[in-house]
Structures are given as C-alpha cells and as structure tokens.
Amino acid sequence: MGIYEELKERGLLAQVTDEKEVREIINAGKATFYIGFDCTADSLTAGHFMTLVLMKRLQQAGNKPIALIGGGTTMIGDPSGRSDMRKMLTIEDIRHNADCFKKQMERFIEFGEGKAMMLNNADWLLNLNYVDLLREVGACFSVNKMLTAECYKQRMERGLSFLEFNYMIMQSYDFYYLYKNHGCMLEFGGDDQWSNMLGGTELIRRKLGKDAYAMTITLLTDSNGMKMGKTAGNAVWLDANKTSPFDFYQYWRNVGDADVMKCLKMLTFIPLEQLKEMEKWDDSRINEKKMILAHELTEMVHGKEEADKAEAAAKALFSGEGNDENMPTTELENVPEEGLPLLDAMVSANLITSKGEGRRLIEQGGVSVNNEKVTDVYMVLTKEMLKEGAKIKKGKKVFHKVVVK
C-alpha cells in the first residue's frame, strides 16, 4: 500500500485535483508540498496537530514538506469559517507568534538541508508593490467567480471587508511563489480551504503553464459535526503552559465513543492492521481504546514521560486513590488573609470563563472542592486550604489544584 492509499484508508483525504498524478507523485516520494499556518495565536492547537501529523507521514514516505508560517497573510486574516472579521494583530504580535510556531513544529517535522523547510510568507508578501501585484496576479482572478467561493459566501450577509477579500489572492500568490522558487507543486490544507487552494493552482497554470495540484484533508469533527480540539469554548493548545499535558490527555481520553476509531486512524501512527483488529473489540473495551488514543497523542506532543504521568494521574484520580501529584495546578499570588472566593479561583484557573458560568455549575451540583460537593456559590477558599492545595473538580472529568505561593 502506498502512502496515498494509506491516507485514504485513514479517512484523511477530502478533495484532490488530478488524483492520478498526485497519487503517483507522493507514492514515489517526489512531492514538494506545503501547508500554511497563520499566526493568530502564540501556540498551535489540536486542530493544527492533524496537519503536522500529515506532514510527518508524507515526509516519512520521502516527500519534502514546506511549513509556511503566515507572517504576511496573518496581516489580512482568512475569512474562511468566520462570521466576523478576525482581530487585527500588530507586526510584533505576529512575529512573536511565528517564533512560537517554529519551536513547536520542530518537535514533529525534521528540518534541515535536503529535509523539510520552514518559510515565512512575510519575506515576500510584505515587499510586494501593490500595482505590480494587480498587474501580475489580479488579472488572473474573476471577481464573480471569487464571490461564489464558500469562504466568501458565508460572510456576504454580515459584510466582507476589502482587506479580507484579498486573502485568496495572497494565498494563491504564496503557492505561485513557492512553485517558482522552491519547486513546490502541491498544496495541502483543510477542506474549508478548497477555494483558496484552487486559486493557487489556476494561477500557476495560467502564469507558468505548469501543473500544480491541491489536496484537502478532512477536518477533524466529532460525531455531531462540531470541530474537535475545543473544550468549553477554548482551544486545546499544544503549548503545555496553555493546556497542561494532563488536560491534553484528558481531552482525548474523553472523546465520544463514536469518534475514537476515527481519531486513532487519523491522528496516530498505529499500523492499519492493528487498528483493524481494534475495530473488532467489543464495546466493553471502549475505554481501553480511549486510553491508547490519549497516551499516543500526549506522547507525540509532550513526550513519553509526561504521557505516563498524565495516564497515572488520571487512573489515580478516577479510581479514588486521590494522588494529585500530576494534577494540573494553578499557583496564585497575593491572596487576601480572609481567603479567595471559589468563583475567583476557578476563573484564575481557567476552569470557567465567567462567574455566571460558575454559579450555574454550582447550582447544578457540578463543582466539588476536596471531594465535597459545593452548594454555596459564595464559598471562600481559606488561605490554609490554598496553602495545602484546594482540589477543585468540575463536572465528572475535570480536576484542578489551586495553591497559594
């Protein structure tokens, strides 16, 4: 089985131009391909993790990845999947985020001479002359056709800024530039990027008379059609300072029963033959599958030691042993002598996004402190409790310790 067939069997491929040619190129290990990452935050998320795993698979098959940091396109903002305009970031913010991305990507992709490349489109996009760009590229795009693209249609009702309207042209120019300067003939992306990616292939064919290809991967969604990699409105980050290894482990440990095998196929490197055997397991082994998934992914992102710790902590907590050695912990400073309201502590620990959410949780019986259910929304954690470490349980599966320095 070639890598193309494996990607297909794992459920990763959504759409592809020129399937026969693409299959031949990547199965032969001769593709130079790229995936773009806009720097909208200072950490990659579980959503990016899927594309990093894809790049790793293709690199192991002999293909050459280009990880394109979107230092330039982030200045505009991708309207895809958005109901409103993205927050405008400063150049300094974007540079900082790009540096953070680079450090995280190096844990997955092998960079170096003759291996993967890491480029930043700010190096060419920020130096473009607008009139020259219009003459060279603008004439290749039909406004009527652009407005039929899904990424624009969903924004037309609320209003689409001219700034965002240029995003497709910028992304297409990236592909054009990479083809001319680095021999990149294939672009990968999420299936919400299809219109933007087609723009690049058409630009290359019209301007250079060369063949370029695009392939989208299936976005990781749960059985209800919601994007995976989010919890309580927050992203699951690859940065341990934003999502602890324990919380990362717990997120994947708690995926829905219907989504476990899908995640194992798409995100892990467990051989397909072994996965086919796991599919035959009866329902009584569903938690075993979830533990395998959680450990595999946590090990890839945070290393085996942290994955082992997270697994041990989860087993101890859910078995009632109460071992909190590896429990996610928030350290507080300057706590008043009279103590700290529980709701304030939960906000500080990012367990809730607002006190209103915390009140509702308490009223519904969803919060415990040191194994005792909380009924008073005005409960105060004393300084003595915080010195020892107040163990807060949210719902059935989220544990967090809050301590005072």
Tab-separated table of C-alpha atoms in Angstrom, residues 38-290:
chain	number	residue	atom	x	y	z
A	38	ASP	CA	-1.415	31.714	10.036
A	39	CYS	CA	-0.012	33.133	13.283
A	40	THR	CA	-3.244	34.146	15.013
A	41	ALA	CA	-2.093	32.934	18.467
A	42	ASP	CA	1.145	32.153	20.286
A	43	SER	CA	0.584	28.392	20.161
A	44	LEU	CA	-0.562	25.772	17.699
A	45	THR	CA	-3.761	23.905	18.592
A	46	ALA	CA	-5.063	20.359	18.370
A	47	GLY	CA	-6.541	21.406	15.019
A	48	HIS	CA	-3.035	22.134	13.679
A	49	PHE	CA	-1.824	18.859	15.163
A	50	MET	CA	-3.674	16.934	12.486
A	51	THR	CA	-1.817	18.729	9.684
A	52	LEU	CA	1.525	18.275	11.459
A	53	VAL	CA	0.862	14.536	11.643
A	54	LEU	CA	0.022	14.543	7.924
A	55	MET	CA	3.295	16.316	7.124
A	56	LYS	CA	5.184	13.768	9.193
A	57	ARG	CA	3.524	10.857	7.371
A	58	LEU	CA	4.376	12.309	3.967
A	59	GLN	CA	7.946	13.117	4.996
A	60	GLN	CA	8.471	9.555	6.203
A	61	ALA	CA	7.373	8.436	2.724
A	62	GLY	CA	10.167	10.510	1.155
A	63	ASN	CA	8.255	13.676	0.284
A	64	LYS	CA	9.562	17.137	1.166
A	65	PRO	CA	7.370	19.380	3.351
A	66	ILE	CA	7.388	23.158	3.471
A	67	ALA	CA	5.861	24.538	6.668
A	68	LEU	CA	4.759	28.010	5.650
A	69	ILE	CA	4.419	30.455	8.525
A	70	GLY	CA	1.833	33.066	7.596
A	71	GLY	CA	3.597	36.179	8.844
A	72	GLY	CA	2.195	38.087	5.856
A	73	THR	CA	-1.266	36.558	5.394
A	74	THR	CA	-1.983	36.971	9.107
A	75	MET	CA	-1.842	40.724	8.461
A	76	ILE	CA	-5.020	40.263	6.385
A	77	GLY	CA	-6.897	37.419	8.073
A	78	ASP	CA	-8.576	34.414	6.487
A	79	PRO	CA	-12.378	34.824	6.282
A	80	SER	CA	-12.888	31.041	5.924
A	81	GLY	CA	-15.174	29.652	8.610
A	82	ARG	CA	-15.668	33.090	10.152
A	83	SER	CA	-18.852	35.042	10.788
A	84	ASP	CA	-16.911	38.187	11.644
A	85	MET	CA	-13.573	39.817	10.905
A	86	ARG	CA	-10.515	38.478	12.722
A	87	LYS	CA	-8.763	40.600	15.304
A	88	MET	CA	-6.071	42.799	13.750
A	89	LEU	CA	-2.673	41.873	15.181
A	90	THR	CA	0.422	44.047	15.278
A	91	ILE	CA	3.576	43.114	13.380
A	92	GLU	CA	5.272	42.462	16.733
A	93	ASP	CA	2.479	40.090	17.824
A	94	ILE	CA	2.680	38.188	14.556
A	95	ARG	CA	6.469	37.840	14.769
A	96	HIS	CA	6.216	36.545	18.336
A	97	ASN	CA	3.530	34.026	17.352
A	98	ALA	CA	5.583	32.880	14.362
A	99	ASP	CA	8.580	32.212	16.629
A	100	CYS	CA	6.385	30.124	18.941
A	101	PHE	CA	5.050	28.115	15.983
A	102	LYS	CA	8.564	27.322	14.779
A	103	LYS	CA	9.606	25.850	18.116
A	104	GLN	CA	6.525	23.628	18.271
A	105	MET	CA	6.759	22.420	14.670
A	106	GLU	CA	10.337	21.268	15.152
A	107	ARG	CA	9.048	18.587	17.533
A	108	PHE	CA	7.157	16.920	14.677
A	109	ILE	CA	8.913	17.700	11.412
A	110	GLU	CA	12.562	17.055	10.584
A	111	PHE	CA	14.021	20.283	9.230
A	112	GLY	CA	17.407	20.809	7.642
A	113	GLU	CA	19.391	20.524	4.425
A	114	GLY	CA	17.519	18.288	1.991
A	115	LYS	CA	14.717	17.769	4.507
A	116	ALA	CA	11.742	19.934	5.442
A	117	MET	CA	11.820	23.704	5.035
A	118	MET	CA	10.265	26.378	7.210
A	119	LEU	CA	9.474	29.627	5.410
A	120	ASN	CA	7.592	32.800	6.309
A	121	ASN	CA	5.443	34.465	3.657
A	122	ALA	CA	6.151	37.839	5.234
A	123	ASP	CA	9.515	37.599	3.457
A	124	TRP	CA	7.837	38.129	0.077
A	125	LEU	CA	4.304	39.399	0.723
A	126	LEU	CA	5.323	42.451	2.748
A	127	ASN	CA	7.659	43.598	-0.013
A	128	LEU	CA	5.118	43.428	-2.830
A	129	ASN	CA	4.300	46.532	-4.828
A	130	TYR	CA	0.536	46.777	-4.954
A	131	VAL	CA	0.281	47.969	-8.568
A	132	ASP	CA	2.739	45.310	-9.735
A	133	LEU	CA	0.719	42.658	-7.906
A	134	LEU	CA	-2.505	43.829	-9.537
A	135	ARG	CA	-0.928	43.654	-12.978
A	136	GLU	CA	0.803	40.319	-12.475
A	137	VAL	CA	-1.826	38.446	-10.476
A	138	GLY	CA	-5.058	40.432	-10.319
A	139	ALA	CA	-5.849	39.904	-13.994
A	140	CYS	CA	-5.954	36.128	-13.386
A	141	PHE	CA	-8.878	36.337	-10.950
A	142	SER	CA	-12.550	36.803	-11.747
A	143	VAL	CA	-14.407	38.738	-9.050
A	144	ASN	CA	-17.648	36.991	-9.998
A	145	LYS	CA	-16.014	33.592	-9.513
A	146	MET	CA	-14.365	34.624	-6.245
A	147	LEU	CA	-17.706	35.664	-4.779
A	148	THR	CA	-19.085	32.165	-5.360
A	149	ALA	CA	-16.368	30.669	-3.132
A	150	GLU	CA	-17.702	29.223	0.131
A	151	CYS	CA	-15.205	31.212	2.213
A	152	TYR	CA	-16.749	34.461	0.913
A	153	LYS	CA	-20.417	33.478	0.557
A	154	GLN	CA	-20.864	32.914	4.284
A	155	ARG	CA	-19.586	36.429	5.003
A	156	MET	CA	-21.612	38.366	2.448
A	157	GLU	CA	-24.635	38.872	4.702
A	158	ARG	CA	-22.660	40.491	7.530
A	159	GLY	CA	-20.245	42.250	5.268
A	160	LEU	CA	-16.925	41.271	3.754
A	161	SER	CA	-14.115	43.813	4.030
A	162	PHE	CA	-11.922	44.549	1.021
A	163	LEU	CA	-8.969	43.597	3.225
A	164	GLU	CA	-10.276	40.054	3.664
A	165	PHE	CA	-11.327	39.867	0.013
A	166	ASN	CA	-7.621	39.933	-0.853
A	167	TYR	CA	-6.839	36.836	1.230
A	168	MET	CA	-7.458	34.392	-1.620
A	169	ILE	CA	-5.087	36.351	-3.851
A	170	MET	CA	-2.393	36.367	-1.168
A	171	GLN	CA	-2.693	32.620	-0.523
A	172	SER	CA	-2.647	31.946	-4.261
A	173	TYR	CA	0.448	34.102	-4.633
A	174	ASP	CA	2.152	32.038	-1.902
A	175	PHE	CA	1.712	28.872	-3.974
A	176	TYR	CA	2.883	30.695	-7.118
A	177	TYR	CA	5.990	31.981	-5.303
A	178	LEU	CA	6.811	28.581	-3.763
A	179	TYR	CA	6.428	26.857	-7.128
A	180	LYS	CA	8.785	29.309	-8.864
A	181	ASN	CA	11.399	29.466	-6.110
A	182	HIS	CA	11.240	26.076	-4.375
A	183	GLY	CA	9.719	23.660	-6.870
A	184	CYS	CA	6.607	23.183	-4.694
A	185	MET	CA	3.892	21.557	-6.811
A	186	LEU	CA	1.330	20.513	-4.188
A	187	GLU	CA	-0.628	22.379	-1.507
A	188	PHE	CA	-2.386	20.663	1.390
A	189	GLY	CA	-4.980	22.242	3.655
A	190	GLY	CA	-8.256	21.750	5.479
A	191	ASP	CA	-11.325	21.177	3.331
A	192	ASP	CA	-12.516	24.689	4.213
A	193	GLN	CA	-9.552	25.981	2.176
A	194	TRP	CA	-10.559	24.414	-1.149
A	195	SER	CA	-11.456	27.656	-2.956
A	196	ASN	CA	-8.249	29.398	-1.871
A	197	MET	CA	-6.169	26.415	-2.933
A	198	LEU	CA	-7.775	26.189	-6.358
A	199	GLY	CA	-6.887	29.851	-6.835
A	200	GLY	CA	-3.215	28.965	-6.446
A	201	THR	CA	-3.286	26.018	-8.849
A	202	GLU	CA	-5.062	28.086	-11.507
A	203	LEU	CA	-2.649	30.995	-11.077
A	204	ILE	CA	0.377	28.732	-11.605
A	205	ARG	CA	-1.152	27.113	-14.654
A	206	ARG	CA	-2.090	30.433	-16.235
A	207	LYS	CA	1.141	32.276	-15.452
A	208	LEU	CA	3.681	29.486	-15.809
A	209	GLY	CA	1.935	26.915	-17.966
A	210	LYS	CA	2.879	24.280	-15.390
A	211	ASP	CA	0.830	21.718	-13.494
A	212	ALA	CA	0.206	22.318	-9.804
A	213	TYR	CA	-2.064	20.310	-7.556
A	214	ALA	CA	-4.159	20.773	-4.431
A	215	MET	CA	-5.441	18.301	-1.867
A	216	THR	CA	-7.605	18.955	1.168
A	217	ILE	CA	-7.745	16.844	4.295
A	218	THR	CA	-10.924	16.070	6.198
A	219	LEU	CA	-11.276	18.414	9.151
A	220	LEU	CA	-11.450	16.536	12.434
A	221	THR	CA	-15.012	16.817	13.710
A	222	ASP	CA	-16.937	14.844	16.284
A	223	SER	CA	-19.980	12.718	15.553
A	224	ASN	CA	-22.198	15.791	15.959
A	225	GLY	CA	-20.326	17.672	13.241
A	226	MET	CA	-18.566	20.031	15.671
A	227	LYS	CA	-14.848	20.723	15.266
A	228	MET	CA	-12.751	18.661	17.642
A	229	GLY	CA	-9.887	20.154	19.609
A	230	LYS	CA	-12.046	22.523	21.637
A	231	THR	CA	-13.424	22.362	25.132
A	232	ALA	CA	-15.839	24.749	26.860
A	233	GLY	CA	-15.278	27.297	24.105
A	234	ASN	CA	-11.491	27.144	24.464
A	235	ALA	CA	-8.943	25.623	22.115
A	236	VAL	CA	-6.840	22.642	23.151
A	237	TRP	CA	-3.307	24.001	22.781
A	238	LEU	CA	-0.042	22.198	22.063
A	239	ASP	CA	1.761	24.550	24.460
A	240	ALA	CA	1.971	22.905	27.888
A	241	ASN	CA	1.637	26.317	29.546
A	242	LYS	CA	-1.766	26.833	27.927
A	243	THR	CA	-3.108	23.254	28.024
A	244	SER	CA	-1.310	21.049	30.536
A	245	PRO	CA	-0.255	17.522	29.495
A	246	PHE	CA	-2.879	16.185	31.925
A	247	ASP	CA	-5.658	18.286	30.369
A	248	PHE	CA	-4.444	17.359	26.879
A	249	TYR	CA	-4.535	13.680	27.847
A	250	GLN	CA	-7.976	14.066	29.420
A	251	TYR	CA	-9.377	15.811	26.350
A	252	TRP	CA	-8.554	12.837	24.126
A	253	ARG	CA	-9.446	10.347	26.864
A	254	ASN	CA	-12.953	11.812	26.870
A	255	VAL	CA	-13.747	11.871	23.137
A	256	GLY	CA	-17.112	10.395	22.225
A	257	ASP	CA	-17.380	6.642	21.760
A	258	ALA	CA	-18.333	7.106	18.101
A	259	ASP	CA	-15.181	9.145	17.392
A	260	VAL	CA	-12.447	7.020	18.975
A	261	MET	CA	-11.573	4.863	15.966
A	262	LYS	CA	-11.745	7.868	13.657
A	263	CYS	CA	-9.205	9.699	15.823
A	264	LEU	CA	-6.964	6.635	16.098
A	265	LYS	CA	-6.884	6.295	12.313
A	266	MET	CA	-6.389	9.968	11.517
A	267	LEU	CA	-4.016	11.050	14.265
A	268	THR	CA	-1.884	8.104	15.392
A	269	PHE	CA	0.833	6.078	13.678
A	270	ILE	CA	-0.584	2.772	14.868
A	271	PRO	CA	-0.438	0.408	11.829
A	272	LEU	CA	-3.711	-0.052	9.979
A	273	GLU	CA	-3.593	-3.810	10.526
A	274	GLN	CA	-3.545	-3.260	14.289
A	275	LEU	CA	-6.365	-0.714	14.050
A	276	LYS	CA	-8.482	-3.185	12.106
A	277	GLU	CA	-8.084	-5.657	14.955
A	278	MET	CA	-9.074	-2.955	17.468
A	279	GLU	CA	-12.247	-2.311	15.475
A	280	LYS	CA	-13.276	-5.884	16.292
A	281	TRP	CA	-13.038	-5.322	20.068
A	282	ASP	CA	-16.367	-5.460	21.826
A	283	ASP	CA	-17.917	-2.419	23.483
A	284	SER	CA	-16.544	-3.353	26.908
A	285	ARG	CA	-13.064	-2.281	25.697
A	286	ILE	CA	-14.038	1.242	24.566
A	287	ASN	CA	-12.169	2.860	27.463
A	288	GLU	CA	-9.053	0.892	26.570
A	289	LYS	CA	-9.199	2.402	23.079
A	290	LYS	CA	-9.578	5.884	24.555
